[in-house]
Structures are given as C-alpha cells and as structure tokens.
Short mmCIF file of C-alpha atoms in Angstrom, two decimals:
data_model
loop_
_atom_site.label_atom_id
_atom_site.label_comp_id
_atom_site.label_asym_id
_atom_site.label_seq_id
_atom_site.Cartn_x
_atom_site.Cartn_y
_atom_site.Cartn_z
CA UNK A 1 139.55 1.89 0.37
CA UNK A 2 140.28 -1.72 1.49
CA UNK A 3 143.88 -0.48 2.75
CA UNK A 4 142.15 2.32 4.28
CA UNK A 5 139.86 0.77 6.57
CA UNK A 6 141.96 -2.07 6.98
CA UNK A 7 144.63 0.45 8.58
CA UNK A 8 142.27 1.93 10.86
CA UNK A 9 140.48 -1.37 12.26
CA UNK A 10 144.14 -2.82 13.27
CA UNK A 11 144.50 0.68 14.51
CA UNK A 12 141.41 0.09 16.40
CA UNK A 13 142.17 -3.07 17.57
CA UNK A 14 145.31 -1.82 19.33
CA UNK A 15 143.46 1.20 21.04
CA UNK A 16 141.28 -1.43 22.68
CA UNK A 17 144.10 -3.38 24.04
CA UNK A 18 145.59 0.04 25.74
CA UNK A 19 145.80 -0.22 29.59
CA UNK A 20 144.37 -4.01 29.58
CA UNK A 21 145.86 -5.00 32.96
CA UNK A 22 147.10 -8.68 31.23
CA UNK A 23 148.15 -11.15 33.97
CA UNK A 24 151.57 -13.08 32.54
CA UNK A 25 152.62 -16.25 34.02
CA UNK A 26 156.17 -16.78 33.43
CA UNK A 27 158.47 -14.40 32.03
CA UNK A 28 160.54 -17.23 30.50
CA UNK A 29 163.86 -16.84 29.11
CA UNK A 30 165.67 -14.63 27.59
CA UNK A 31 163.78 -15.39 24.14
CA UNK A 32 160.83 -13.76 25.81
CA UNK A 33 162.11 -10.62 26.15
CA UNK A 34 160.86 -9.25 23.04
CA UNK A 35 157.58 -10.53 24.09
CA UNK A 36 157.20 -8.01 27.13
CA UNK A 37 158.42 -5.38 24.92
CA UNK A 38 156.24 -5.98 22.53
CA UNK A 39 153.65 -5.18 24.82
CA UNK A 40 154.87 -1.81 26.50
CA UNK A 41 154.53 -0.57 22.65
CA UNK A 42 151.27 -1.72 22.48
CA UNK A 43 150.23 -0.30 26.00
CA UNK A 44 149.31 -2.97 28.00
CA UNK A 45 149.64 -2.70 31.58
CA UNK A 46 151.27 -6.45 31.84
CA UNK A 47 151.12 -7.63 35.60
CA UNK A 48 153.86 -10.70 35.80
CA UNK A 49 154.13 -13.56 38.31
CA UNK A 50 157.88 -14.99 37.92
CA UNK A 51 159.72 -17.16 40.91
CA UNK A 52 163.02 -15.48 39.98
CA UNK A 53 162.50 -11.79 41.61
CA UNK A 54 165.72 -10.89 39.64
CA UNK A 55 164.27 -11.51 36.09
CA UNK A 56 165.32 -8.82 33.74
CA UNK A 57 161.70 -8.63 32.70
CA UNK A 58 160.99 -6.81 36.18
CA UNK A 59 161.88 -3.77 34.43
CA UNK A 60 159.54 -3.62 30.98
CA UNK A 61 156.34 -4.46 33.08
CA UNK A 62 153.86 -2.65 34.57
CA UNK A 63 153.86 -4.56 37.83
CA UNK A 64 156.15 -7.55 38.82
CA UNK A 65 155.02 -10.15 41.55
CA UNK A 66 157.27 -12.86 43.09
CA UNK A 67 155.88 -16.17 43.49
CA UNK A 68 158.43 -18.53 45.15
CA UNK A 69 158.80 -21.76 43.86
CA UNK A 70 156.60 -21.50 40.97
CA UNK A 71 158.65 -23.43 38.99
CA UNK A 72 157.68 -26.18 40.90
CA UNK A 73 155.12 -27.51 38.80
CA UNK A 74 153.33 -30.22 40.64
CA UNK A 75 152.25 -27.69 43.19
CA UNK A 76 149.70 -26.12 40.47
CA UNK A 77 146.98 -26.40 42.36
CA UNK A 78 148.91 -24.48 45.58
CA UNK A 79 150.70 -21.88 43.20
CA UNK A 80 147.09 -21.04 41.75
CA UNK A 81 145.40 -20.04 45.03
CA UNK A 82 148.88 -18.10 46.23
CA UNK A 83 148.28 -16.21 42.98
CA UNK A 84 145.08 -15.56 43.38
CA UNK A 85 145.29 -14.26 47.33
CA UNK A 86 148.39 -12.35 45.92
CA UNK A 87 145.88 -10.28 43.31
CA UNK A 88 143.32 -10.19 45.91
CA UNK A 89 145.62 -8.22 48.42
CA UNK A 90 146.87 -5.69 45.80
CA UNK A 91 142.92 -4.62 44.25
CA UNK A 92 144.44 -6.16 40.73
CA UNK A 93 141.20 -7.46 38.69
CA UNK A 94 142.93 -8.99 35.51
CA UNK A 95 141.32 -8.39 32.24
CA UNK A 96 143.47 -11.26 30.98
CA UNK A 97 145.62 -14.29 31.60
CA UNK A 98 148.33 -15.73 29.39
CA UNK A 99 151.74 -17.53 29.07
CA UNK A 100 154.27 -17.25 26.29
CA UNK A 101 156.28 -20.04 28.25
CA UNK A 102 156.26 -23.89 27.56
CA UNK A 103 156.47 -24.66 31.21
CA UNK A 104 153.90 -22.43 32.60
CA UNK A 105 150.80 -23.20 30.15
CA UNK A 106 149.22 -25.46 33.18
CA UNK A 107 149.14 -23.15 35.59
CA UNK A 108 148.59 -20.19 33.67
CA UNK A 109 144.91 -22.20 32.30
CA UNK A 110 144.40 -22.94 35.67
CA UNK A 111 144.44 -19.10 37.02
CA UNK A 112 142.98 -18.07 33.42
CA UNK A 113 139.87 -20.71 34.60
CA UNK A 114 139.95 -19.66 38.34
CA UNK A 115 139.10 -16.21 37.03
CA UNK A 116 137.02 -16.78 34.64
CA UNK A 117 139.13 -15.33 31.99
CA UNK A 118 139.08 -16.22 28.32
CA UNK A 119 141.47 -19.25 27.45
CA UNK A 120 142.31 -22.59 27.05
CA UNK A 121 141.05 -24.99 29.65
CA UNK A 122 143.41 -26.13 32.41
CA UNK A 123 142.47 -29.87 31.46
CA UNK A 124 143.36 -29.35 27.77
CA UNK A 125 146.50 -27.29 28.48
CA UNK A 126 147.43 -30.48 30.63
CA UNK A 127 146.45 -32.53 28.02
CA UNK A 128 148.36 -31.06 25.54
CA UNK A 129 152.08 -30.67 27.89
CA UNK A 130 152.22 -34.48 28.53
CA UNK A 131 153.14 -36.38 24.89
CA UNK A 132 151.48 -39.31 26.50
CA UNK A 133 148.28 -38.12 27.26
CA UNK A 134 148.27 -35.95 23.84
CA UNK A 135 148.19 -39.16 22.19
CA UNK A 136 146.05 -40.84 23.75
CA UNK A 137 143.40 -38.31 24.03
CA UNK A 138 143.49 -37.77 20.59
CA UNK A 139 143.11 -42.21 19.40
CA UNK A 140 140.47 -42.24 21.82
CA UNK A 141 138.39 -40.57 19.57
CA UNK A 142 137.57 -42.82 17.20
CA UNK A 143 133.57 -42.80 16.97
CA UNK A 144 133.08 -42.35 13.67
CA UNK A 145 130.82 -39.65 12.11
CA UNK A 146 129.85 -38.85 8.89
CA UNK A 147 130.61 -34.75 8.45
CA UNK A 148 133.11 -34.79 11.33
CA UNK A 149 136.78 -36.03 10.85
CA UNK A 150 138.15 -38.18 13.80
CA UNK A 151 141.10 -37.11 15.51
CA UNK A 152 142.56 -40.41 16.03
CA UNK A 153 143.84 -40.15 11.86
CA UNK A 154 146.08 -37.98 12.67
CA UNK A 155 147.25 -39.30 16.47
CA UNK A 156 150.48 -41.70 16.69
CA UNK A 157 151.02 -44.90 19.11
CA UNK A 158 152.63 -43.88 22.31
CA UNK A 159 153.85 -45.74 25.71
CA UNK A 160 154.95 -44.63 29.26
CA UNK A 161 158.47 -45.75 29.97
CA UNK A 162 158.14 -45.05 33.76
CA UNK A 163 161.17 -47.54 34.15
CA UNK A 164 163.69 -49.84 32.24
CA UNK A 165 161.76 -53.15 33.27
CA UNK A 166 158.51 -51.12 30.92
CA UNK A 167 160.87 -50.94 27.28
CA UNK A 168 159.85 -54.34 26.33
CA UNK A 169 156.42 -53.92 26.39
CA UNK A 170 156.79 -50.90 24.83
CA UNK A 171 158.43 -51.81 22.31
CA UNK A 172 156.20 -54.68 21.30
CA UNK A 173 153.71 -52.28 21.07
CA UNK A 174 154.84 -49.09 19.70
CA UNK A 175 157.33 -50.70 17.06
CA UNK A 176 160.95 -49.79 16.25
CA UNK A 177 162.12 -47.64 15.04
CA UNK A 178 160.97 -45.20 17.46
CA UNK A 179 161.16 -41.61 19.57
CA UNK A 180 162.14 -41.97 22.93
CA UNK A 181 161.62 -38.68 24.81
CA UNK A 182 160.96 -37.03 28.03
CA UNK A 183 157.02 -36.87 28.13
CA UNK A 184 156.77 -33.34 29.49
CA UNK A 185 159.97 -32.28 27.47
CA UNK A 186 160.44 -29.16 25.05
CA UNK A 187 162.78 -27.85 22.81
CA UNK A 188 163.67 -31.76 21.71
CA UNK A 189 166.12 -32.13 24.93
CA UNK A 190 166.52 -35.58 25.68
CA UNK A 191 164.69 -36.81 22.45
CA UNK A 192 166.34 -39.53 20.23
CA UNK A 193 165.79 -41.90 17.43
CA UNK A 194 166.36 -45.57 18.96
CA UNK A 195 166.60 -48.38 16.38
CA UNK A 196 167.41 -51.63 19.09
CA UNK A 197 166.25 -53.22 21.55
CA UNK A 198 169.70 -52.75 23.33
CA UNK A 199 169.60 -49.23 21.96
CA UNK A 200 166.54 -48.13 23.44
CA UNK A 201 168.24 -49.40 27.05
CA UNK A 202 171.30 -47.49 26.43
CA UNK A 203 169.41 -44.32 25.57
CA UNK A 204 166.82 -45.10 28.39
CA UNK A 205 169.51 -45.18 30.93
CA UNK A 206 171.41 -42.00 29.78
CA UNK A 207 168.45 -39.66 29.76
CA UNK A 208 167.81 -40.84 33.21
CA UNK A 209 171.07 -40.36 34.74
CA UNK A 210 171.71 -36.81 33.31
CA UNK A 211 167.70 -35.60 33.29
CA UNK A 212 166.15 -36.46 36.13
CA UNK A 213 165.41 -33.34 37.86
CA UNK A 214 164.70 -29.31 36.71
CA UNK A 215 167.76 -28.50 37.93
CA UNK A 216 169.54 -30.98 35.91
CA UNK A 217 167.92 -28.82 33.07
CA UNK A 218 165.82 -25.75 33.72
CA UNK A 219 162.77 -24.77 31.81
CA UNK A 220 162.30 -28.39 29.58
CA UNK A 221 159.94 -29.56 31.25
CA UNK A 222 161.35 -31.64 33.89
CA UNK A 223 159.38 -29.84 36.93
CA UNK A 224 156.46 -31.94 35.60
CA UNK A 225 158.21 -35.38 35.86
CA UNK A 226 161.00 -37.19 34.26
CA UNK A 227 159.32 -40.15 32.91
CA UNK A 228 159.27 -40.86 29.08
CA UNK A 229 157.63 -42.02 26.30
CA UNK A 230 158.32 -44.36 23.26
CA UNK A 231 156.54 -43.13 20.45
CA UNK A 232 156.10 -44.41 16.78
CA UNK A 233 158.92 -42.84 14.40
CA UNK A 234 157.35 -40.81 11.54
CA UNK A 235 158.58 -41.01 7.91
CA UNK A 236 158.19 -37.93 6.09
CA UNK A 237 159.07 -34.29 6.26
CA UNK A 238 158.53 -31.92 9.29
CA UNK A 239 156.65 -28.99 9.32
CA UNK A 240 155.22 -26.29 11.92
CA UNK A 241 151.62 -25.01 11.60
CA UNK A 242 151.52 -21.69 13.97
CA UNK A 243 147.25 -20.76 14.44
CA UNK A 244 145.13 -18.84 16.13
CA UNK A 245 142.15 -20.05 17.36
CA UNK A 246 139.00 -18.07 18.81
CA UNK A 247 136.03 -19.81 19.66
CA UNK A 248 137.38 -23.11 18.29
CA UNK A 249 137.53 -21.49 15.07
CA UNK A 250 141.07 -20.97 13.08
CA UNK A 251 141.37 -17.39 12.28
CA UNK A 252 144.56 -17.76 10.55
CA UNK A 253 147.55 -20.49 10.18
CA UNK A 254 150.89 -20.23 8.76
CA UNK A 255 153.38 -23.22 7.89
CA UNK A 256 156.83 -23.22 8.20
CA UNK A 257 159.25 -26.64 6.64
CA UNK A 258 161.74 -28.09 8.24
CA UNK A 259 164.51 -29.76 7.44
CA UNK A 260 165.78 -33.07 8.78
CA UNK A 261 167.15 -32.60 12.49
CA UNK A 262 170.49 -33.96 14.21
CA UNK A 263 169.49 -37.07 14.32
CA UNK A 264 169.53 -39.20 15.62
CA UNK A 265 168.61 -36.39 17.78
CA UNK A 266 166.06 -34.19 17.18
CA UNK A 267 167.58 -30.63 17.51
CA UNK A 268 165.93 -28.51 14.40
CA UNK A 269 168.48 -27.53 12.00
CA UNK A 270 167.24 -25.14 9.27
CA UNK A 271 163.84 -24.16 8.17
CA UNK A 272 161.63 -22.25 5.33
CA UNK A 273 158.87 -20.23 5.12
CA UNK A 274 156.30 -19.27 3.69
CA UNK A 275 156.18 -23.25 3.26
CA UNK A 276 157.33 -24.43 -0.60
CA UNK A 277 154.22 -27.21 -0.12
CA UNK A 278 151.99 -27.46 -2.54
CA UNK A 279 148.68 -25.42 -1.26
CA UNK A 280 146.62 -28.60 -1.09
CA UNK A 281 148.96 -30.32 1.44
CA UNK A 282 149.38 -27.02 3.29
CA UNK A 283 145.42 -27.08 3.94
CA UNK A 284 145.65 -30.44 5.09
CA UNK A 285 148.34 -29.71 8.09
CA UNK A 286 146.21 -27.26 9.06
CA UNK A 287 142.77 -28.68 9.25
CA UNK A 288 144.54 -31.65 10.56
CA UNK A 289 146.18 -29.45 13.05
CA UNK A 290 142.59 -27.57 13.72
CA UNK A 291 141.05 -30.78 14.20
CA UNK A 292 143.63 -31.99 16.85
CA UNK A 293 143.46 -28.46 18.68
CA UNK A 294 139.62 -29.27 18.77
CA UNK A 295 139.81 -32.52 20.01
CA UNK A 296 141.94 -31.35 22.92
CA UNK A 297 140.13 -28.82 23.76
CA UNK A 298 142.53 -25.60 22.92
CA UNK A 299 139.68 -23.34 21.54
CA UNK A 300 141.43 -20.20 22.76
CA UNK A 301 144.42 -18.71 22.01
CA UNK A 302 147.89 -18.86 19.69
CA UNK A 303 149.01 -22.31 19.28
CA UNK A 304 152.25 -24.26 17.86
CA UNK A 305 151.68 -27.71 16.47
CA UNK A 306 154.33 -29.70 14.94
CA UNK A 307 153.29 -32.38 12.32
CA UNK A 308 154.64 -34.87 9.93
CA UNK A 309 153.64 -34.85 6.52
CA UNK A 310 153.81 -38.80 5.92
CA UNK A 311 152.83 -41.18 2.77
CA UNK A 312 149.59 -41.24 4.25
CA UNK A 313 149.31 -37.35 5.07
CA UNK A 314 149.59 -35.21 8.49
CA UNK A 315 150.38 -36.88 10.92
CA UNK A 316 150.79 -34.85 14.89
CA UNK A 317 154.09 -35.08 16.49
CA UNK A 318 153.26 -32.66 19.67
CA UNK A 319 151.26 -29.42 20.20
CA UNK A 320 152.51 -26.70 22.26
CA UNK A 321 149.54 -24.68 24.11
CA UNK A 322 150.89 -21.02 23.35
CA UNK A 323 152.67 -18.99 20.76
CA UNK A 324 155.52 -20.97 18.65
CA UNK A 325 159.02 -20.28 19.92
CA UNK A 326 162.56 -18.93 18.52
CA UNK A 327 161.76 -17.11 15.26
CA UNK A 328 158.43 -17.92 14.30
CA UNK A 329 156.40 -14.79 15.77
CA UNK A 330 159.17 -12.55 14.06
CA UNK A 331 159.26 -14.55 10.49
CA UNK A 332 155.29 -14.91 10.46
CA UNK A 333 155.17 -11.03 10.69
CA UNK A 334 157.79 -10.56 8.10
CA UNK A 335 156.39 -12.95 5.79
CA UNK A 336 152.41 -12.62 6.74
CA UNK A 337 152.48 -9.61 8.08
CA UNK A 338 150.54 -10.88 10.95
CA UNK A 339 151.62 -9.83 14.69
CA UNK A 340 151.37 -13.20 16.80
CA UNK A 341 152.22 -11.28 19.71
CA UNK A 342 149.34 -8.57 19.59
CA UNK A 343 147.25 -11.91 18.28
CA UNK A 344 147.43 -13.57 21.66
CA UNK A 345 147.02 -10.49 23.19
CA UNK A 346 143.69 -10.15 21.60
CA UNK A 347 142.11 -13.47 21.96
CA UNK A 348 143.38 -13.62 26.13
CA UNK A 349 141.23 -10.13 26.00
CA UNK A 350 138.20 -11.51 24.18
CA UNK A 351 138.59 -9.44 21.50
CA UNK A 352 138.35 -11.20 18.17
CA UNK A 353 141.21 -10.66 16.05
CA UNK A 354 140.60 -9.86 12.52
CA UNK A 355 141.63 -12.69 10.30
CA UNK A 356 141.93 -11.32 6.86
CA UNK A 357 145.33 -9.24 7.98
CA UNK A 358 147.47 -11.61 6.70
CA UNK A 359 149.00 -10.82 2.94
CA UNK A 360 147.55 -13.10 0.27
CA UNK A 361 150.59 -13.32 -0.94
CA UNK A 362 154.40 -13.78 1.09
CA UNK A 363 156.14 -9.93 1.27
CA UNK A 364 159.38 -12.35 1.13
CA UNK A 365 160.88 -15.80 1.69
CA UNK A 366 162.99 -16.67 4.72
CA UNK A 367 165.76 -19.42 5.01
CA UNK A 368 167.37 -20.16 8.37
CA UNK A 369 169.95 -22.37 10.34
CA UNK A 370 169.62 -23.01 14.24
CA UNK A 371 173.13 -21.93 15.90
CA UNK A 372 173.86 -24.30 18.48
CA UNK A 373 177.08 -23.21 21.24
CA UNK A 374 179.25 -26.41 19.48
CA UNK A 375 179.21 -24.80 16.01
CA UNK A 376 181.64 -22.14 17.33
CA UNK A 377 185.05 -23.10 16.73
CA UNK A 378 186.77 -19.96 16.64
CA UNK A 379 186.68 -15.82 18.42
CA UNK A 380 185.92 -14.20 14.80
CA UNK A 381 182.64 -16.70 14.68
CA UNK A 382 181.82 -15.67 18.59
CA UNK A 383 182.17 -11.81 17.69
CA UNK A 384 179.84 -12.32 14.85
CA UNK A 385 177.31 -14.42 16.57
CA UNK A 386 177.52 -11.09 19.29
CA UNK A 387 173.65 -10.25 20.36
CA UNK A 388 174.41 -6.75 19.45
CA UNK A 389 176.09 -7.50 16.08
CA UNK A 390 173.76 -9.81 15.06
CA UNK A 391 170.64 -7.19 16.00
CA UNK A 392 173.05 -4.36 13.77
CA UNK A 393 172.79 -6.58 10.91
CA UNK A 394 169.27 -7.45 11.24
CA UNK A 395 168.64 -3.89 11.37
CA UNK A 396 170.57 -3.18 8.49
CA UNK A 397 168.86 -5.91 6.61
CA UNK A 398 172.17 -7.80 6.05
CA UNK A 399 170.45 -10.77 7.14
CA UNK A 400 167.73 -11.98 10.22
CA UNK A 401 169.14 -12.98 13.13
CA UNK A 402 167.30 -14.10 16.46
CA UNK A 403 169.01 -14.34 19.59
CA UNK A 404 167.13 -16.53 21.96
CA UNK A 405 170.15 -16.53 24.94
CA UNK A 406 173.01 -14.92 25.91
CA UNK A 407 176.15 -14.33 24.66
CA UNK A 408 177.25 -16.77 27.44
CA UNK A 409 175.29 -19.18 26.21
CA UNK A 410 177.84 -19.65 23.29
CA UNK A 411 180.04 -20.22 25.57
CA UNK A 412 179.03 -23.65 27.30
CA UNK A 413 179.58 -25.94 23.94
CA UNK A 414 176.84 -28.36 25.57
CA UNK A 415 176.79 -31.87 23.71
CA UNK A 416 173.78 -32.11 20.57
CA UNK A 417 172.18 -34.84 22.87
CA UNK A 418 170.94 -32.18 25.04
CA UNK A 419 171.92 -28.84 23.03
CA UNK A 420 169.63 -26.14 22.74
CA UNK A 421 169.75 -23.35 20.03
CA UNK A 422 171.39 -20.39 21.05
CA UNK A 423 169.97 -18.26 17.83
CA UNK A 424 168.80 -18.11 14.37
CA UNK A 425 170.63 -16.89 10.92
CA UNK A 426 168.57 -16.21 8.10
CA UNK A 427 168.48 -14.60 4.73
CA UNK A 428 165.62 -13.64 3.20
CA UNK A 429 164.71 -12.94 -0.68
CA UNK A 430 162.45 -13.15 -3.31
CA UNK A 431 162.33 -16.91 -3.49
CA UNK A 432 163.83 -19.85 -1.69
CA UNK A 433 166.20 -20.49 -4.10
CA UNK A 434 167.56 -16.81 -3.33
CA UNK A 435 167.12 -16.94 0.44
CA UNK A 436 168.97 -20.28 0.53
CA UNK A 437 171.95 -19.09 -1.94
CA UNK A 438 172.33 -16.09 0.31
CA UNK A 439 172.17 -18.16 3.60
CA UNK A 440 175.02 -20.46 1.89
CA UNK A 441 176.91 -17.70 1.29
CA UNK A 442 176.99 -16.23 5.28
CA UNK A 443 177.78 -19.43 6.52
CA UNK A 444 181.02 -20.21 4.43
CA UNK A 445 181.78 -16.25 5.22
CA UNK A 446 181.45 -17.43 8.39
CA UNK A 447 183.52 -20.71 7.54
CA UNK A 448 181.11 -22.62 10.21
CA UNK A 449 179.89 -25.82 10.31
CA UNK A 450 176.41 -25.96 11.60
CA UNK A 451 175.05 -29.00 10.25
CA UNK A 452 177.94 -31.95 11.90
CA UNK A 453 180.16 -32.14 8.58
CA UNK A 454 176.78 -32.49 6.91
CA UNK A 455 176.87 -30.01 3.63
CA UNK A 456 174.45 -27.09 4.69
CA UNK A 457 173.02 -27.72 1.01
CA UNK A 458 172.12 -31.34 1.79
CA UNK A 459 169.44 -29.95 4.79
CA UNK A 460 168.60 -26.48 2.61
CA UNK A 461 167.65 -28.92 -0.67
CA UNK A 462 164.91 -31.13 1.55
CA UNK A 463 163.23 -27.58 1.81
CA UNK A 464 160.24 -27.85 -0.32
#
C-alpha cells in the first residue's frame, strides 16, 4: 500500500507542475542542458531570459527571450526592470522564478522578489555569491542562545584582498596557510593553497593578470568583480551536502565525499556517494549546513553547500544558492532516488515537495573521477571521452558518464590553475569497494592519468 500511494502522490505532484509557465534566468552552459529537458518531460511551459539569442536551449523551451547584456552583473538592478517590462509587453504572468546557474542566482532572487514569487531573497542570494560576505554574515552571529545553535561555529575567518598593498594585513589576520580565491568565483577557478608570504604575492599577482575580467573567463563569476579573498585553510576531508529547503525547513539532504583536490589547486578530483561517513557525522554536515542556509536567509529552494569535516566538526567552505552542479542531480537520483530537478521545480511553484521519497537505503554506490582537457594524451582516449560514446555506455550501464561541455572542450588542454572539468567517469556497484575497483579498472583501460602522476588509488582510498 505504501508503494501504492507513494506512486500516485509523486504522480500527483508532477500533474500539478504541468503547464506552470516557470520563468528561467540563465540557460547556463552546456551542463544545463539536461536541465531544460528535464522539464519538457515534466510539462512545464519554461519561459527563458538568456543574453546569448543563439543558446541551444532556444529550442527545448516553451518561450525564449533575449536580454542583452545580462551577463553583466552589476547592472542587476537595470536587467530586473528590462525583464520585468519585457513580461509585461508579452501578457506572461510567471507562476515561478528560478536559476540552475551560479552566475545568475542574484538576479534571478531579485525578479523572483519583484514578483512576488516563492524563493530565496535577493539579499541572501547576494549574500551567499560573495565568499566574503558569506563569512562574515555568518560570525556575525554570535549572540548566544540556549536551544538555538549559532552560525558563527561553523563560519571561517575571511579578508578582502582588493589589492597587493591589503596581503599583509590579511595575512596577519587570517593566518597561513590559507585559500586565496576570487570572491565571486565558482567551479574553484583561480583558487589556490598559498603557504608564504612571498607566495601569496606571486599567486595574488597571477590571478590578477590572467582573471580580471568575464571575458578573461566566462561564467566564474568574474561579471561580479575580480577582487579576492584570503580565507583560513581547513584541515580535514571535503564533503558536499545537496538540500532542499521549504519554508526554512530541510526536506531532504544527501552527502557526497570528496577526495583531496589538485592542490595546491582546488579542482575536485574524484568523489563517493552515498557518503561512507559514519551516520552521526553525516547529521552533523547537514544540520550544520541547515543552520548556515538559515542564517543566510536561503529558506527556499535546492541548495549546494560545501563543508569541511575538521577535528573540531563541520566546518562551511561556500554555499551555492541553487541546485549542485556536474553530476550530483543525476547521482542523487540514482542513489536516492530523489529528482533534484523536479525538486526545485516544486518549491519555485510553492508546492511542497514530499520528503519521504528518498530510499532508506542507497539502490547503489557511485565512484567517480573529474576529466579535465590535460588528462588526454592520446586520439583513442578523445574517441572514448566522445559525448555520444560516453552517453552509449551510460546507457548500456557500462559505466556513468556526465558530459558537462563539448567535445571541443577536450580540446583546449587549459592549465589545472584555471582548468575546469570537462566530464565525469563513474562506476557504480554494490559497495565502494566495488565501485572503486571497477573505476580503477576503466581508467588503466583507458591508460589515463587523471590524478598528475598521483596513483588514482591514493585519492579513491581517502573515500570514507
């Protein structure tokens, strides 16, 4: 019986969502595309507002608007009221407003708030894209209370490094070792581990003169600014906590572990789920990453929050203010059984999802590597890393492959200092141990290096 009705309320839940006329801004890359798919199944009428009028998006939506220049992120406040006269001249009444892109959470809370739509708050979405401000937000609330924990337990010293002439202070008061990174950044471009004084200029001076600008780098966050941020380094082992929030409440959270990244960059090299943490330390990431969701003011909507577990337990490293990227909306629905997509979809349409969906128990376990373009060395590794090959053997349940760019993209062998992934390989099995043997075995078919020289088994075994 419990199947039964279960079946028809998710069934239910999708009628409701049928013809929703869902305002999306930003269609993203091309790691979105499943995203706007996703939603033609599910029958949502998805009206998008993209500056490129030549996305390949224009063709799985319902209706496409151009909005020059809306990349341009410190014209928010302009782009908002264009989008808003835009929808007023074409009758379009949105039943909901939503971003699955990094870069366009801001705006896309401001329209969301303009309309009064259901979502996180422009001020909390802003919050939450500057490191800085994240951080501080989050120590300055330290008041404490005795049935309420503070969010400043879990926050981490930060300081703006608007200029060179600011690293000493910084430094006396953050500490080093420490993070310096692009404070609107994503996808860890432009973030490394600085150990000296003299390294910390160095690095300083490089992100500078090769990210200064979005066009020096599209879609990482440099439309908002290129200033950074020298932030406390964090002992202990990385781990993702993907959760939906409605209300302020947590309807349901899944963790994923990560290895140890490039460093001393901080590209993400393999990762795990359902997480191998013992249940007790699970819970804690996410109330910790509940709490700090809170305290920002994200009460609405699919978030990604990236924590440390340290000596002293979760610590926040950043929050993203939509749905996690490259695999995790794909590996939380083969695990969990849980559709992140139709998830966000829900909550932007103020329909509650339901939150016992999720499997008590993982259907399997999932072990994958990031595939970055200077890992291919050779034409037999290119034609296997193929889009369309790598989709065939997903399909065929040889392995689970994500493509998040082009087959161009593998192409461009960009440096690790600024590399982003252009995929995911995973196996899948009964248990870790089996996923991770399997993975092993694809890579040395593959006879590819995709962790610097590093054994592959050295990352796998910090797995828990």
């Amino acid at each position: 019986v419990s199947i039964y009705m279960s079946t028809l309320l998710s069934r239910g839940q999708r009628f409701l969502l049928q013809h929703k006329r869902v305002l999306i801004v930003g269609a993203g890359g091309s790691s979105k595309m499943f995203v706007w798919k996703r939603a033609r199944a599910l029958g949502i009428d998805v009206i998008m507002l993209d500056h490129d009028n030549d996305h390949p998006a224009k063709a799985l939506v319902h209706t496409f608007i151009h909005v020059p220049n809306l990349d341009e992120h410190s014209r928010r406040d302009e782009h908002c009221d264009t989008i808003l006269r835009l929808l007023e001249e074409r009758g379009i009444k949105p039943d909901a407003c939503l971003t699955f892109w990094e870069d366009a959470a801001p705006i896309a809370s401001l329209v969301c708030s303009r309309l009064g739509l259901r979502g996180a708050s422009a001020a909390a979405t802003e919050r939450a894209k500057s490191k800085l401000s994240t951080h501080a937000h989050l120590l300055g609330q330290t008041v404490s209370h005795p049935h309420r924990v503070i969010t400043a337990m879990f926050a981490t010293r930060s300081e703006r490094v608007s200029e060179e002439a600011d690293l000493p202070a910084a430094i006396e008061r953050v500490g080093l070792p420490a993070v310096l990174k692009l404070e609107f950044g994503s996808s860890a471009v432009g973030v490394k581990l600085v150990q000296t004084p003299e390294d910390c200029v160095s690095t300083f001076r490089s992100i500078r003169e090769q990210l200064a600008r979005e066009a020096d780098h599209p879609g990482v966050g440099l439309g908002f600014g290129a200033g950074m941020v020298l932030m406390e380094y964090l002992s202990g082992s990385e781990h993702d906590v993907d959760i939906a929030m409605f209300d302020g409440q947590a309807l349901c959270a899944f963790v994923t572990d990560n290895s140890p990244t490039r460093l001393p960059y901080f590209s993400e090299t393999a990762a795990h789920m359902p997480s191998g943490l013992h249940r007790d330390h699970q819970a804690g990431l996410i109330d910790a990453a509940q709490v700090c969701l809170k305290g920002l003011g994200l009460n609405n909507g699919v978030f990604n929050v990236e924590m440390k577990l340290t000596a002293t337990g979760g610590k926040l490293i950043e929050i993203n203010a939509r749905m996690g990227g490259f695999y995790i909306a794909d590996w939380v629905e083969r695990v969990w059984g849980v559709d992140l997509v139709l998830t966000a979809f829900l909550i932007a349409c103020n329909i509650k999802p339901l939150a016992n969906q999720a499997r008590q128990t993982p259907a399997t376990h999932i072990v994958g590597v990031q595939i970055y373009a200077d890992h291919v060395k050779s034409p037999a590794t290119l034609a296997f890393l193929g889009s369309d090959h790598l989709r065939a053997l997903t399909d065929k349940g040889t392995l689970v492959g994500n493509v998040l760019e082009d087959d161009e993209f593998l192409k461009t062998g960009a440096s690790a200092e600024f590399a982003e992934p252009y995929g995911n390989v995973a196996a899948y099995g009964d248990s870790a141990a089996v996923a991770k043997n399997k993975l092993m075995q694809i890579m040395e078919i593959l006879d590819m290096d995709v962790t610097d020289g590093v054994p592959l088994s050295w990352f796998l075994n910090y797995l828990p």
